[in-house]
mmCIF file of C-alpha atoms in Angstrom:
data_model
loop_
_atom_site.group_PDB
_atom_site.id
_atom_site.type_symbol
_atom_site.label_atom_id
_atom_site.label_comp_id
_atom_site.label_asym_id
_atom_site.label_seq_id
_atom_site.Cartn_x
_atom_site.Cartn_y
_atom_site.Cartn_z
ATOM 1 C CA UNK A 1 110.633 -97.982 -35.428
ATOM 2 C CA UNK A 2 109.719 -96.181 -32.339
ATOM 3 C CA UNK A 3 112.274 -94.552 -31.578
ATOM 4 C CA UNK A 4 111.869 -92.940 -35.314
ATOM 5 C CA UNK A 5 108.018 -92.384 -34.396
ATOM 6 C CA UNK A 6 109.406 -90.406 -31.163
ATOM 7 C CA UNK A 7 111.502 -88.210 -32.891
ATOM 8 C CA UNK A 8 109.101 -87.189 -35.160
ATOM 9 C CA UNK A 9 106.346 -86.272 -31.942
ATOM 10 C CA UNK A 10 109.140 -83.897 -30.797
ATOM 11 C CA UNK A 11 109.774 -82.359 -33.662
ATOM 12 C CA UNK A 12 105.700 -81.525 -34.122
ATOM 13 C CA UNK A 13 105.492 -80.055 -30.857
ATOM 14 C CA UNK A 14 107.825 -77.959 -31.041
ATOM 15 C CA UNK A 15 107.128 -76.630 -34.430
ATOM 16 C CA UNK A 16 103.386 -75.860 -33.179
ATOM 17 C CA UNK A 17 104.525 -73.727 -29.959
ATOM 18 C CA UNK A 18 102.590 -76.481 -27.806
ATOM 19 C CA UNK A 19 105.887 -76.550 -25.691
ATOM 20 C CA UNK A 20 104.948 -76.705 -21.982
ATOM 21 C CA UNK A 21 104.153 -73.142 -20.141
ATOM 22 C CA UNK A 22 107.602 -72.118 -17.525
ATOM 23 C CA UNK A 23 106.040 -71.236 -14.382
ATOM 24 C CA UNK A 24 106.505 -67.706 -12.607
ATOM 25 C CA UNK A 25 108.164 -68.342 -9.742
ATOM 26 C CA UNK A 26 106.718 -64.780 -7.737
ATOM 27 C CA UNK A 27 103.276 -65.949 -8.953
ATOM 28 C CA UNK A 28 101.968 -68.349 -5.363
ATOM 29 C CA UNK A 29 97.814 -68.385 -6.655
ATOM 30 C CA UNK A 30 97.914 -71.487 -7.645
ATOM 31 C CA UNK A 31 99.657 -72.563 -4.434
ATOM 32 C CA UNK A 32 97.657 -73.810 -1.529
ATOM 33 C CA UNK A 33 99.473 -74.015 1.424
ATOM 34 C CA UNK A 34 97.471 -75.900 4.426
ATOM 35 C CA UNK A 35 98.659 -74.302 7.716
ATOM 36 C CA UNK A 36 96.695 -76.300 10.037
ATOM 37 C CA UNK A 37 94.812 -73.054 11.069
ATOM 38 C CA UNK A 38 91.175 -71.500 10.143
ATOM 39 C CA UNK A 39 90.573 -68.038 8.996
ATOM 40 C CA UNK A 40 91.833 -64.747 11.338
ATOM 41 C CA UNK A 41 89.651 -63.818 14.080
ATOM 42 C CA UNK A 42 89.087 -60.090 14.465
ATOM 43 C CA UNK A 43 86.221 -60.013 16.440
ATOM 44 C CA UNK A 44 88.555 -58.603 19.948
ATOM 45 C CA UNK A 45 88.657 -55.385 17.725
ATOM 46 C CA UNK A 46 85.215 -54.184 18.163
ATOM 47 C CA UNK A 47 84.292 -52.857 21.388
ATOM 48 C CA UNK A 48 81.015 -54.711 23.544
ATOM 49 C CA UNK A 49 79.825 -51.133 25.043
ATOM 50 C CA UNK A 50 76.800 -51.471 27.134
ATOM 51 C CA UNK A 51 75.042 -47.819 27.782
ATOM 52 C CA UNK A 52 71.774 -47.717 28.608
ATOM 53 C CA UNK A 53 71.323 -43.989 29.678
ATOM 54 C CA UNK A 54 73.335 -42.752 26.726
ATOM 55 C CA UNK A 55 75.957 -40.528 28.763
ATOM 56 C CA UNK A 56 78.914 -42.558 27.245
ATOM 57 C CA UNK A 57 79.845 -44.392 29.925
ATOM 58 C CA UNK A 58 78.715 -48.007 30.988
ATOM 59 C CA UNK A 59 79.901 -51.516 31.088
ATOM 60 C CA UNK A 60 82.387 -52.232 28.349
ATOM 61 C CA UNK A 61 82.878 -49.162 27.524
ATOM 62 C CA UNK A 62 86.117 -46.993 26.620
ATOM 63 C CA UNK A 63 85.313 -43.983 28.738
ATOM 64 C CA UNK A 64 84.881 -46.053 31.839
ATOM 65 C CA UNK A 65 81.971 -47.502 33.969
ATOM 66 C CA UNK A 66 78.542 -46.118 34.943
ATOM 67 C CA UNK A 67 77.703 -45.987 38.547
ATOM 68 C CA UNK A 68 74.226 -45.881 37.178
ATOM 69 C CA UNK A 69 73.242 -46.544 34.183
ATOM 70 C CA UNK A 70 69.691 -45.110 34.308
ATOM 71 C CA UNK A 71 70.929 -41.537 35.646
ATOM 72 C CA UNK A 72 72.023 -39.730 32.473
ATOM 73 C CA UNK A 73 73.337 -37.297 34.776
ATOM 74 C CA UNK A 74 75.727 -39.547 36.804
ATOM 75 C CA UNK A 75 78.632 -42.120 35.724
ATOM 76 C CA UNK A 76 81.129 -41.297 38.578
ATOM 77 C CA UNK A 77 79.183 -38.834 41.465
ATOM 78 C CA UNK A 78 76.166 -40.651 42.079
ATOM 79 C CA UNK A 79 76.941 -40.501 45.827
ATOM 80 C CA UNK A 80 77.762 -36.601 45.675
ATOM 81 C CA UNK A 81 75.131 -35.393 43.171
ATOM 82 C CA UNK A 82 71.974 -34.009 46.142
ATOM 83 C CA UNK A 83 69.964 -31.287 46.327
ATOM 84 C CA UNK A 84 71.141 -30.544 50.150
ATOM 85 C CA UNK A 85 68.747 -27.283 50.565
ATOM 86 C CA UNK A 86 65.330 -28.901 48.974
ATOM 87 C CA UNK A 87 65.363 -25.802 46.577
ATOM 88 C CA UNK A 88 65.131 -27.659 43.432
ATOM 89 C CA UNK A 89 68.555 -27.642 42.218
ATOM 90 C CA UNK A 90 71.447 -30.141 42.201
ATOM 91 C CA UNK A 91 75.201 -30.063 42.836
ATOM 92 C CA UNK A 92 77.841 -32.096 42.719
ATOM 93 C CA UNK A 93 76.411 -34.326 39.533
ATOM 94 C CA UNK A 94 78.357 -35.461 36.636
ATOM 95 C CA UNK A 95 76.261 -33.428 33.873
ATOM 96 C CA UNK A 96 72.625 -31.543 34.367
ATOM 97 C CA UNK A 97 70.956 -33.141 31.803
ATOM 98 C CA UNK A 98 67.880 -34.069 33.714
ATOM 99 C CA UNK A 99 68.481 -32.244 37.026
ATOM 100 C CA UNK A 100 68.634 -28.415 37.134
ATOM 101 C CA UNK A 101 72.115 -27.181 38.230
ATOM 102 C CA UNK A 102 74.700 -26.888 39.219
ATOM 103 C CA UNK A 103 73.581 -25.009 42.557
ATOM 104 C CA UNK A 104 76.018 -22.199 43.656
ATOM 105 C CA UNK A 105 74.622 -22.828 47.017
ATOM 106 C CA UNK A 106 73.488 -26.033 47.885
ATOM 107 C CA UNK A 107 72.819 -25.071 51.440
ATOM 108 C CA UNK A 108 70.931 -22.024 50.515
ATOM 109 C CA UNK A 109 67.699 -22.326 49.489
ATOM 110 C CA UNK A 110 67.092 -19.115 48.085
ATOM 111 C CA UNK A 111 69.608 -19.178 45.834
ATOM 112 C CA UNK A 112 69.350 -21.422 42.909
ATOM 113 C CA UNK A 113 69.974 -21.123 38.820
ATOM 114 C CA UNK A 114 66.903 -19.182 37.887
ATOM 115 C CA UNK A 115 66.045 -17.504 41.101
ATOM 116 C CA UNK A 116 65.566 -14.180 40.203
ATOM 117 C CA UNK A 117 64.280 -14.625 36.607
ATOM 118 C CA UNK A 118 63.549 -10.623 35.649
ATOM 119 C CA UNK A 119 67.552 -10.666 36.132
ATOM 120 C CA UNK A 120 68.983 -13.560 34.403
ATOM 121 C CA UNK A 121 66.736 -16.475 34.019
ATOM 122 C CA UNK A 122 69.300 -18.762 33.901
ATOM 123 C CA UNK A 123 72.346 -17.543 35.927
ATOM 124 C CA UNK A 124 72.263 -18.668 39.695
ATOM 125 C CA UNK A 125 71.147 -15.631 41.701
ATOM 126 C CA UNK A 126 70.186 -15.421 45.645
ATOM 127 C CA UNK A 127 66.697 -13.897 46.003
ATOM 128 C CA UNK A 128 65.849 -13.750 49.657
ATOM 129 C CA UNK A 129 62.637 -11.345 49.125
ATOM 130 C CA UNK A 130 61.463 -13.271 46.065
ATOM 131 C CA UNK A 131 60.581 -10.455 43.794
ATOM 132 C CA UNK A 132 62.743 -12.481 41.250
ATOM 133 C CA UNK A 133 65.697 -10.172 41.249
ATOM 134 C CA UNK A 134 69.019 -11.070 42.585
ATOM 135 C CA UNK A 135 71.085 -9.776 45.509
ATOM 136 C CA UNK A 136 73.880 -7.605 44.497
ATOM 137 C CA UNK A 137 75.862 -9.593 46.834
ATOM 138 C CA UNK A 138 75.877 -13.504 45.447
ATOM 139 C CA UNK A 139 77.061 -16.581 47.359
ATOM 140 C CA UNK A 140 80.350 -17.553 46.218
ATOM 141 C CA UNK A 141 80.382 -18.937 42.775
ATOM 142 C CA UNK A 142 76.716 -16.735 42.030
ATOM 143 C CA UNK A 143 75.791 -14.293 39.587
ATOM 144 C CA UNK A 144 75.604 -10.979 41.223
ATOM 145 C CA UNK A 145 71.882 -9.512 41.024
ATOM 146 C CA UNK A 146 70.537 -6.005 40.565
ATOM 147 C CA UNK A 147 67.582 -5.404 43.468
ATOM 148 C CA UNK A 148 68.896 -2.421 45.391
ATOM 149 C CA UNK A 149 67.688 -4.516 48.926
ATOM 150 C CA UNK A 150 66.976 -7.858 48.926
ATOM 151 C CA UNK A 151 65.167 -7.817 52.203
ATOM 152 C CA UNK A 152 62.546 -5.926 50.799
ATOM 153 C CA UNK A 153 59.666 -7.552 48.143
ATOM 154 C CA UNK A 154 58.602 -4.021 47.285
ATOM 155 C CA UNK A 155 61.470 -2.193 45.956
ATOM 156 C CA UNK A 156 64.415 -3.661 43.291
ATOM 157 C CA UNK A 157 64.679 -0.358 41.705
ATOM 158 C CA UNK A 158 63.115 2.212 43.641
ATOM 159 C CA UNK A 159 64.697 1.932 46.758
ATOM 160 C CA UNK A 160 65.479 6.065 47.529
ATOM 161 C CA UNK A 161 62.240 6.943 46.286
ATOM 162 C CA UNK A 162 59.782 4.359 48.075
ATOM 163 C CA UNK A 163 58.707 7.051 50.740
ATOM 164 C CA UNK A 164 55.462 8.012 52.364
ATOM 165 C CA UNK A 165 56.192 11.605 53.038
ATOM 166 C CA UNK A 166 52.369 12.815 54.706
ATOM 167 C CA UNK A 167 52.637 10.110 56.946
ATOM 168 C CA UNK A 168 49.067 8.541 56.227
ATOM 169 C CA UNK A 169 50.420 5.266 56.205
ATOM 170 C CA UNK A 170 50.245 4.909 52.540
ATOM 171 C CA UNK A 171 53.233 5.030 50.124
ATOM 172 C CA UNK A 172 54.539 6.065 46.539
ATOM 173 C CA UNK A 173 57.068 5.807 44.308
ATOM 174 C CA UNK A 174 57.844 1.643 45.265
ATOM 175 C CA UNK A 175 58.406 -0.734 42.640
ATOM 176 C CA UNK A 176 55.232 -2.523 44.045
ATOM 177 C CA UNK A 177 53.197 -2.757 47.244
ATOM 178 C CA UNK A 178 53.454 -6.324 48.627
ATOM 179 C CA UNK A 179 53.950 -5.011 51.649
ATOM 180 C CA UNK A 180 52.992 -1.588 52.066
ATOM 181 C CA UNK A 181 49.793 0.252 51.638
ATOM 182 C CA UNK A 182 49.844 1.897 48.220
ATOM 183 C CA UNK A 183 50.588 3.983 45.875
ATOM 184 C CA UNK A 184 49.048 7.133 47.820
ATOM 185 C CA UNK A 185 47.120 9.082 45.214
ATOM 186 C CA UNK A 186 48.441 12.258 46.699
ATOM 187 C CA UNK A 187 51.351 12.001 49.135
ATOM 188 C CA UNK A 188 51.282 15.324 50.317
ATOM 189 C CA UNK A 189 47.524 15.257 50.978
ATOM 190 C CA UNK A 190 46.950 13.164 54.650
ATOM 191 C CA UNK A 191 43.552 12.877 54.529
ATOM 192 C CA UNK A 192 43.363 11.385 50.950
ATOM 193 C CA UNK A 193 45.321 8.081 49.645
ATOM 194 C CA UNK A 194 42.703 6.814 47.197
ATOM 195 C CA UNK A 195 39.864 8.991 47.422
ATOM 196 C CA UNK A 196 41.782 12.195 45.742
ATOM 197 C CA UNK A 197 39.426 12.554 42.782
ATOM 198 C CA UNK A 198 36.317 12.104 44.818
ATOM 199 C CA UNK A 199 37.181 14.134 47.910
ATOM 200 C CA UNK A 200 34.889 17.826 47.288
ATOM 201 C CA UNK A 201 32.831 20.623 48.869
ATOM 202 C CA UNK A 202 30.398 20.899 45.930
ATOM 203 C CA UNK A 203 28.123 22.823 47.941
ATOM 204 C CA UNK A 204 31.284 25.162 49.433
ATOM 205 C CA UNK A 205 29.955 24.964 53.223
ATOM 206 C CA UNK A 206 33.361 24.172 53.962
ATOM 207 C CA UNK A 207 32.506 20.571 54.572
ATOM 208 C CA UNK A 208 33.847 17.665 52.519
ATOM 209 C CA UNK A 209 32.355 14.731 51.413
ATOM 210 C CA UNK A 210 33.990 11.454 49.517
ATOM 211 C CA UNK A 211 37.131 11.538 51.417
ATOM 212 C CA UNK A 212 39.646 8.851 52.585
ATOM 213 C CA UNK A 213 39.374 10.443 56.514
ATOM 214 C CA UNK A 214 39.049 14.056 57.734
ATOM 215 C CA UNK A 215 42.158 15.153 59.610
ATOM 216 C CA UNK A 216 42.893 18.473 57.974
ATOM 217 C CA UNK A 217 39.455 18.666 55.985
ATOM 218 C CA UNK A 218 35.864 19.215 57.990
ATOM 219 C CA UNK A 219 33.703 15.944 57.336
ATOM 220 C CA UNK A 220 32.190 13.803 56.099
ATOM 221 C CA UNK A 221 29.446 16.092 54.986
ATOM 222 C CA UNK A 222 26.246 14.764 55.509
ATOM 223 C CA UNK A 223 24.552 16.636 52.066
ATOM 224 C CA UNK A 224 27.370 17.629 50.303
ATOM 225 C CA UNK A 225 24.265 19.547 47.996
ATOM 226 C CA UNK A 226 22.844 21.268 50.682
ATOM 227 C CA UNK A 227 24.794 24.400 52.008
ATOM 228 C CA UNK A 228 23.153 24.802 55.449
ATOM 229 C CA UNK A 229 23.281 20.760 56.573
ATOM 230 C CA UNK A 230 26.923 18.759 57.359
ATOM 231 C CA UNK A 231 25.964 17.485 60.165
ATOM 232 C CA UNK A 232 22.439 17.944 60.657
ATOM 233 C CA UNK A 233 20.567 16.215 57.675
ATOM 234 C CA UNK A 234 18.518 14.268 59.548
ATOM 235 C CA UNK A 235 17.702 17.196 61.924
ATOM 236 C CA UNK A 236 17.316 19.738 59.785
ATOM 237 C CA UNK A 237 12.927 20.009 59.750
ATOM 238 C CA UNK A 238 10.013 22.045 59.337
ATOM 239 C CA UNK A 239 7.732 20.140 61.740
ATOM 240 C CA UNK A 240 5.059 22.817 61.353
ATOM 241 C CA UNK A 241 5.255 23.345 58.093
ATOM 242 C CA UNK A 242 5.657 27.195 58.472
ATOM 243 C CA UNK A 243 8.648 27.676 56.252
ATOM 244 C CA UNK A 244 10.800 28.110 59.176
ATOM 245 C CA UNK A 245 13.088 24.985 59.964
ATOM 246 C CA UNK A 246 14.956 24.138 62.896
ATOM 247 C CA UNK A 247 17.534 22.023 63.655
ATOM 248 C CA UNK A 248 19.965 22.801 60.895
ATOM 249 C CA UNK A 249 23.485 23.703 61.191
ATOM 250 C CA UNK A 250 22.921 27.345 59.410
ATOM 251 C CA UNK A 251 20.291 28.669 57.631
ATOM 252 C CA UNK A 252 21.293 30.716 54.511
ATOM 253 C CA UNK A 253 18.730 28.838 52.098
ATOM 254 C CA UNK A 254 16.488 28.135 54.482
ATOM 255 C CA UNK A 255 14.669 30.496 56.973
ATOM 256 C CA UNK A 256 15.223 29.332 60.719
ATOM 257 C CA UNK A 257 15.561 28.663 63.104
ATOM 258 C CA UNK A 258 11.733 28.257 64.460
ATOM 259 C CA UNK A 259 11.593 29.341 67.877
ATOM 260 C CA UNK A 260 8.905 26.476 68.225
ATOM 261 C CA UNK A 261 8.633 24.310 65.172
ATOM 262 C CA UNK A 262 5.108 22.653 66.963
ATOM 263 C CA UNK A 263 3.486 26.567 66.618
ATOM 264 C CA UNK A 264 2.885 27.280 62.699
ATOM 265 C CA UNK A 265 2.008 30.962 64.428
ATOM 266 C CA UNK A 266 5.228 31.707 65.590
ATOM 267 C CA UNK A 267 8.995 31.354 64.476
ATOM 268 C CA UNK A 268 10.301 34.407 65.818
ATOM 269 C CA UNK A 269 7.795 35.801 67.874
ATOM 270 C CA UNK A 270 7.335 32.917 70.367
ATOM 271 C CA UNK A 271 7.326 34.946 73.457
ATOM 272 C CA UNK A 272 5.535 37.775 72.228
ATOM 273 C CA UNK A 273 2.555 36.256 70.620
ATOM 274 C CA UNK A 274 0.540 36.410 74.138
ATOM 275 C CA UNK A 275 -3.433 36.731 75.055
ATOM 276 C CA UNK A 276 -3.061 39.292 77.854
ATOM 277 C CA UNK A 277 -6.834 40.619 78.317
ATOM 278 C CA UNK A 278 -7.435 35.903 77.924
ATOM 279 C CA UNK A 279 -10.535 37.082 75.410
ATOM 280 C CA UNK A 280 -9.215 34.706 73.049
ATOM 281 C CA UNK A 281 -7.314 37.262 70.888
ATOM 282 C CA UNK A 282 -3.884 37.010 70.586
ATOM 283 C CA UNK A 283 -1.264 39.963 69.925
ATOM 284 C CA UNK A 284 2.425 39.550 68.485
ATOM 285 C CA UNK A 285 2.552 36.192 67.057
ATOM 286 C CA UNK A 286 4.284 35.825 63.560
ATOM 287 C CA UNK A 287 0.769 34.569 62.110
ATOM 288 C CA UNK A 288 -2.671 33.785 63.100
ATOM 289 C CA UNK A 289 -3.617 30.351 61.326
ATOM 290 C CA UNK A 290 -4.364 28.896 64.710
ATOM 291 C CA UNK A 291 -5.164 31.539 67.027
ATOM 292 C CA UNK A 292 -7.056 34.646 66.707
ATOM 293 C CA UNK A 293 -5.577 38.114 66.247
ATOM 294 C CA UNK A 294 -4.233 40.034 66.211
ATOM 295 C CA UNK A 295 -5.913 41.774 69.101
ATOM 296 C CA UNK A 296 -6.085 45.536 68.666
ATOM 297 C CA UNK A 297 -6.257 46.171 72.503
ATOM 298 C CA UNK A 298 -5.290 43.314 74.559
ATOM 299 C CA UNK A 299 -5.812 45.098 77.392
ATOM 300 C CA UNK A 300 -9.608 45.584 77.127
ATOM 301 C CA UNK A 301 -11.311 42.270 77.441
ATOM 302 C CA UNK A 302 -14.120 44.054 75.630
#
């Protein structure tokens, strides 16, 4: 009987396609294969970099080491990078991030990157009369400059016409005056450097007034408005108030000079105006406010 039954199960499996599934033999998901070991480690892949001043170098790091790793400027020359001449700027650094450099003379300190800014502000220049332009004759590795001496602060341009041709110790035509006297107003004028607008004879006595000095020129005049007085301002006086002064150093607007400026009787006639007859009447004075005259015979006392 069962082996009838048994038949018959076979015969209704197959006829409903409930046969067993054939496995694929490339397909290996539904194998799991214990190797003893845990997952792959891949953590030696990613470098450990340690840099703290951001210049790409540091501990752990591909590029290499930091000798310091606060100096941005230094992985390598941090016993080279100086500033030998105490002018500001480095050499021998890695970078010049936070220094200034590279010096093209470190043992120079007049010539630096940026010393002579009116040429290059950048380039490194030697400016040994700091009027910030450059020599025209660098230290090796420099920027040649354009001052036409560099031993002298006044001139960078104007060397061949920085002159002072009157010899008054004041010059013209310099690119500044640091350290000469100047610019002369008038260069061919040596007794005027400043004082060229001011220097006159308004009153044409042939004395000057309102100049620098007086070499060439007669001066200073004392009245520069008053043609008979240069010298003699002070002097110049009618003491008797006659309207004859004396004292003056010419008298074309005024009349003079008093033969005695204490007698308002006489100005010219000083040793004429005499009382021969002594009655009290005088004969050739100028005037008789003071004495009496004039005598009409000073030869009779009567």
């Amino acid at each position: 009987m069962w082996g009838v039954c048994r038949a018959w199960l076979v015969l209704a499996i197959l006829s409903t396609g409930c046969a067993p599934a054939e496995s694929d033999p490339g397909d290996t998901s539904g194998d799991a294969v214990d190797t003893g070991q845990g997952p792959e480690d891949t953590s030696g892949d990613v470098e450990d970099c340690i840099d703290a001043d951001g210049d790409g170098f540091g501990e752990g790091c591909a590029s290499g080491p930091d000798c310091n790793d606060t100096d941005a400027d230094n992985w390598s020359a941090c016993g080279s990078c100086a500033d030998g001449d105490n002018d500001g700027a480095f050499a021998g650094c890695d970078a010049y991030q936070t220094r200034a450099g590279p010096d093209c003379d470190d043992g120079d300190p007049l010539a630096f990157p940026g010393a002579a800014p009116k040429d290059d502000p950048v380039a490194c220049m030697r400016d040994a009369d700091r009027d910030d332009y450059g020599d025209t004759m660098p230290p090796a590795g420099g920027t040649p400059g354009s001052d036409c001496d560099d031993a002298d602060a006044d001139n960078w341009a104007s060397c061949s016409d920085c002159a002072d041709i009157d010899r008054d110790g004041r010059f013209v035509g310099c690119d500044q005056y640091v350290i000469r006297t100047g610019p002369d107003c008038d260069d061919a004028d040596i007794d005027n450097w400043s004082a060229c607008s001011t220097c006159t004879d308004a009153d044409n006595d042939g004395w000057f007034t309102g100049c620098d000095r007086y070499l060439v020129r007669a001066g200073p005049d004392c009245a520069d408005a008053d043609l008979d007085n240069w010298d003699s301002c002070t002097d110049c006086v009618d003491g008797d108030s006659d309207g004859r002064f004396v004292g003056c150093d010419q008298y074309v607007v005024r009349d003079g000079p008093d033969c005695d400026d204490g007698d308002v009787d006489n100005w010219q006639a000083c040793e004429d105006c005499v009382d021969d007859d002594a009655d009290g009447w005088f004969r050739g004075c100028d005037q008789y406010v003071v004495r009496s005259g004039a005598d009409c015979d000073d030869n009779d006392l009567d």
